[in-house]
Amino acid sequence: MAVKVIQEKCIGCGICIDTCPFDAIDMVDEKAVITDKCTACGNCIDVCPKEAIIMEEREKNIINIDEYKGVWVFAEQREGKLLNVSIELIGEGRKIADELDTELTAILLGKDVEDLAKQLIKYGADNVLYGESELLQIYTTDGYTKVICDLIKERKPEIMLIGATNIGRDLGPRISARIHTGLTADCTRLEVDKENRRLLQTRPAFGGNLMATIICPNHRPQMSTVRPGVMEKAKYDESRLGNIEKFVPNLREEDIKAKVLEVVKEAKAQIKLEEANIIVSGGRGLGNPEGFKLIEQLAEKLGAVVGASRATVDAGWIDQSHQVGQTGKTVRPTLYIACGISGAIQHLAGMQESEVIVAINKDKNAPIFKIADYGVVGDVYEVLPELIEALDNIDEILESVN
Ligand code: FAD
Ligand code: SF4
Ligand code: SF4
């Protein structure tokens, strides 16, 4: 993208020179001139008091952002069931729509999904737009992208949220490229600047070392994919009412270039940390990879899923799919049991919203105890076997207590 100064408009005030982080503007005969150091970051465009600086590509794609209204959520479903992240996004979308004093619309695609449309209203959507077709029963990039892009062009939403699932990560960038708008991937926080209706999209950047807040000032919709498990799920309210509109997608078989012949589920047990009600996590305090056997035993007794700290993943004790934290999964279970985990800030970032946190650590000053609801100061190799044994005899114990 080329950034240019319209020489006739420039008054030589020099404000742009002070703003350019790349020292890419020279003053020649009292007029600003952009040099080849320019990275097209756009900073100077926003500060020029005479609107003398333009980005050529941007000029071509100028849209009237006032025409775009409403918050949309892509309600992802699989095999006729709404994903948890869809319900989380309805909760977050509701807050954003209320702040902007606008409506929340859920976009639902599939086959025989009318019941899900009703559920989305009960969860908090004002409107549900649902499209049914044989061609939408199984997700395809081409099919879903075309149908959603057609809807966006016709109805013009100002914000669109998509879960950062495998499907969402495929779909989001396709839509944004086709619509010529920006997309912030894998957001962990969303806020609104009410004054100019901008969505402030925050996500970890540079390997999680800093949090970047990204805006999309000149294009619409403002699009984000949002990490599953980060936002709170919307509450189900049986009494809620809303508008449900069925539309006929303009989709033909030839629009879908890749054909899905068969869906084969991975044989390996899926690690559904984000969906788990109970998580038992192991940390470096286990001392060696064998320690995870104890974690697995306890998890099995509780019907829980096994989590892990990054230290254990980096050490090769367990697969990365189990990692909880800033660069792993964000979880919000009813019960989180941290065994031999110190409670580094990057680990807490992924689990501190858990309803009840139990920590087992031999160091009474370990930071994990600051956020734990229940703490056991002790060696995991003593506490865990006792806990497992106690669960074996839970019926007996409960009887003796009652
Ligand atoms: P340690 O910090 O070594 O803690 C081990 C704990 O076990 C100690 O508190 C010790 O007292 C206790 N202990 C030792 N022996 C026993 C025993 N026998 N019984 C009971 N307790 C015992 N970390 C994550 O977890 N997830 C992330 O997503 C993540 N992302 C990161 C991103 C960045 C950019 C950076 C810089 C770091 C990230 N980390 C992440 C790493 C994080 O900073 C910590 O290093 C890591 O969480 C430590 O793991 P730990 O608690 O298992 O190990
Ligand atoms: Fe010229 Fe605008 Fe730069 Fe001022 S801020 S020197 S008017 S281009
Ligand atoms: Fe400097 Fe960015 Fe302006 Fe280019 S677009 S001249 S890099 S401020």
Coordinates of C-alpha atoms in Angstrom, one line a residue, residues 109-277:
L109 CA -26.1 -22.5 9.2
G110 CA -26.8 -26.2 8.8
K111 CA -29.6 -28.6 8.2
D112 CA -32.6 -29.0 10.5
V113 CA -31.4 -26.4 12.9
E114 CA -34.6 -24.6 13.8
D115 CA -34.5 -25.9 17.4
L116 CA -31.0 -24.3 17.8
A117 CA -32.4 -21.0 16.5
K118 CA -34.9 -21.0 19.3
Q119 CA -32.2 -21.8 21.8
L120 CA -30.1 -18.9 20.6
I121 CA -33.0 -16.5 21.4
K122 CA -33.3 -17.9 24.9
Y123 CA -29.5 -17.4 25.4
G124 CA -29.8 -13.7 24.5
A125 CA -29.9 -13.1 20.8
D126 CA -32.5 -10.5 19.6
N127 CA -32.6 -12.1 16.1
V128 CA -31.6 -15.4 14.6
L129 CA -30.9 -15.6 10.9
Y130 CA -30.8 -19.2 9.9
G131 CA -30.1 -20.8 6.6
E132 CA -30.7 -24.5 5.9
S133 CA -29.4 -26.6 3.0
E134 CA -28.1 -30.1 2.4
L135 CA -24.9 -28.2 1.2
L136 CA -24.5 -26.7 4.7
Q137 CA -25.0 -29.8 6.7
I138 CA -21.2 -30.4 6.9
Y139 CA -18.9 -27.4 7.1
T140 CA -17.1 -26.4 3.9
T141 CA -14.9 -23.3 3.6
D142 CA -16.5 -22.4 0.2
G143 CA -20.1 -22.9 1.2
Y144 CA -20.1 -21.2 4.6
T145 CA -17.9 -18.3 3.3
K146 CA -20.2 -17.6 0.4
V147 CA -23.4 -17.7 2.4
I148 CA -22.1 -15.4 5.2
C149 CA -20.4 -13.0 2.8
D150 CA -23.7 -12.7 0.9
L151 CA -25.5 -11.9 4.2
I152 CA -22.9 -9.3 5.2
K153 CA -23.1 -7.5 1.9
E154 CA -26.9 -7.4 2.1
R155 CA -27.4 -6.6 5.8
K156 CA -24.2 -4.8 6.8
P157 CA -23.4 -5.6 10.4
E158 CA -20.9 -3.4 12.2
I159 CA -19.4 -6.2 14.3
M160 CA -19.0 -9.9 13.7
L161 CA -17.7 -12.4 16.2
I162 CA -16.6 -16.0 15.4
G163 CA -15.3 -18.7 17.8
A164 CA -11.6 -19.4 17.3
T165 CA -12.3 -23.1 16.7
N166 CA -10.7 -25.0 13.8
I167 CA -13.7 -24.0 11.7
G168 CA -13.7 -20.4 12.9
R169 CA -10.0 -20.0 12.2
D170 CA -10.6 -21.2 8.7
L171 CA -13.8 -19.2 8.1
G172 CA -12.9 -15.8 9.7
P173 CA -10.0 -14.9 7.5
R174 CA -11.8 -16.0 4.3
I175 CA -14.8 -13.8 5.1
S176 CA -12.6 -10.8 6.0
A177 CA -10.5 -11.1 2.9
R178 CA -13.5 -11.3 0.7
I179 CA -15.4 -8.4 2.4
H180 CA -12.1 -6.3 2.5
T181 CA -12.2 -5.8 6.2
G182 CA -9.8 -6.5 9.1
L183 CA -9.9 -9.5 11.4
T184 CA -8.3 -9.8 14.8
A185 CA -7.6 -13.5 15.4
D186 CA -7.7 -15.3 18.8
C187 CA -9.0 -12.5 20.9
T188 CA -9.1 -12.9 24.7
R189 CA -10.8 -9.6 25.6
L190 CA -13.3 -7.4 23.8
E191 CA -14.3 -3.9 24.8
V192 CA -16.1 -1.0 23.1
D193 CA -15.1 2.6 22.5
K194 CA -18.7 3.9 22.6
E195 CA -17.8 7.3 21.2
N196 CA -16.8 6.1 17.8
R197 CA -18.3 2.6 18.0
R198 CA -15.0 0.9 17.7
L199 CA -14.4 -2.6 19.0
L200 CA -11.2 -2.9 21.0
Q201 CA -9.9 -6.3 20.3
T202 CA -7.2 -7.6 22.7
R203 CA -5.1 -10.7 22.0
P204 CA -1.7 -12.0 23.2
A205 CA 1.1 -11.0 20.8
F206 CA 4.8 -11.8 20.5
G207 CA 4.5 -15.3 21.9
G208 CA 2.3 -14.0 24.8
N209 CA 4.9 -11.5 26.0
L210 CA 2.5 -8.6 25.5
M211 CA -1.2 -8.0 25.0
A212 CA -2.1 -6.0 21.9
T213 CA -5.3 -4.1 21.5
I214 CA -6.3 -3.8 17.8
I215 CA -8.9 -1.6 16.2
C216 CA -10.4 -1.7 12.7
P217 CA -11.3 2.0 12.2
N218 CA -12.1 2.3 8.5
H219 CA -13.8 -1.0 7.5
R220 CA -16.8 -2.9 8.5
P221 CA -17.7 -5.3 10.0
Q222 CA -15.1 -5.2 12.7
M223 CA -14.3 -8.9 12.9
S224 CA -12.8 -11.0 15.7
T225 CA -12.3 -14.7 16.3
V226 CA -12.5 -15.3 20.0
R227 CA -10.8 -18.0 22.0
P228 CA -13.1 -20.7 23.4
G229 CA -13.4 -20.7 27.1
V230 CA -12.4 -17.1 27.7
M231 CA -15.8 -15.4 27.8
E232 CA -18.6 -16.3 30.2
K233 CA -21.4 -18.4 28.8
A234 CA -24.8 -16.6 28.3
K235 CA -27.5 -17.6 30.8
Y236 CA -30.5 -19.6 29.4
D237 CA -33.8 -17.7 29.9
E238 CA -36.8 -19.7 28.9
S239 CA -39.0 -16.6 28.8
R240 CA -36.9 -14.6 26.3
L241 CA -38.5 -13.8 23.0
G242 CA -37.0 -12.7 19.7
N243 CA -37.2 -12.8 15.9
I244 CA -36.3 -15.9 14.0
E245 CA -35.9 -15.6 10.3
K246 CA -35.2 -18.4 7.9
F247 CA -33.5 -17.6 4.7
V248 CA -32.7 -19.6 1.6
P249 CA -29.0 -19.6 0.9
N250 CA -28.0 -18.8 -2.6
L251 CA -25.7 -21.8 -2.9
R252 CA -25.1 -24.4 -5.7
E253 CA -23.1 -27.5 -5.6
E254 CA -20.6 -25.9 -8.1
D255 CA -19.9 -23.1 -5.6
I256 CA -18.2 -25.7 -3.3
K257 CA -14.9 -26.8 -4.8
A258 CA -13.8 -29.2 -2.1
K259 CA -16.2 -32.1 -1.6
V260 CA -16.4 -33.8 1.8
L261 CA -16.7 -37.5 1.1
E262 CA -16.7 -38.8 4.6
V263 CA -16.1 -37.4 8.1
V264 CA -13.8 -39.7 10.1
K265 CA -13.5 -38.9 13.8
E266 CA -9.9 -39.0 15.2
A267 CA -9.4 -42.3 17.0
K268 CA -7.3 -40.7 19.7
A269 CA -9.4 -39.4 22.7
Q270 CA -10.0 -35.7 22.1
I271 CA -8.7 -33.4 24.8
K272 CA -11.7 -31.1 25.4
L273 CA -10.2 -29.0 28.2
E274 CA -12.4 -26.0 27.3
E275 CA -15.6 -28.0 27.7
A276 CA -14.6 -30.0 30.9
N277 CA -16.4 -29.5 34.1

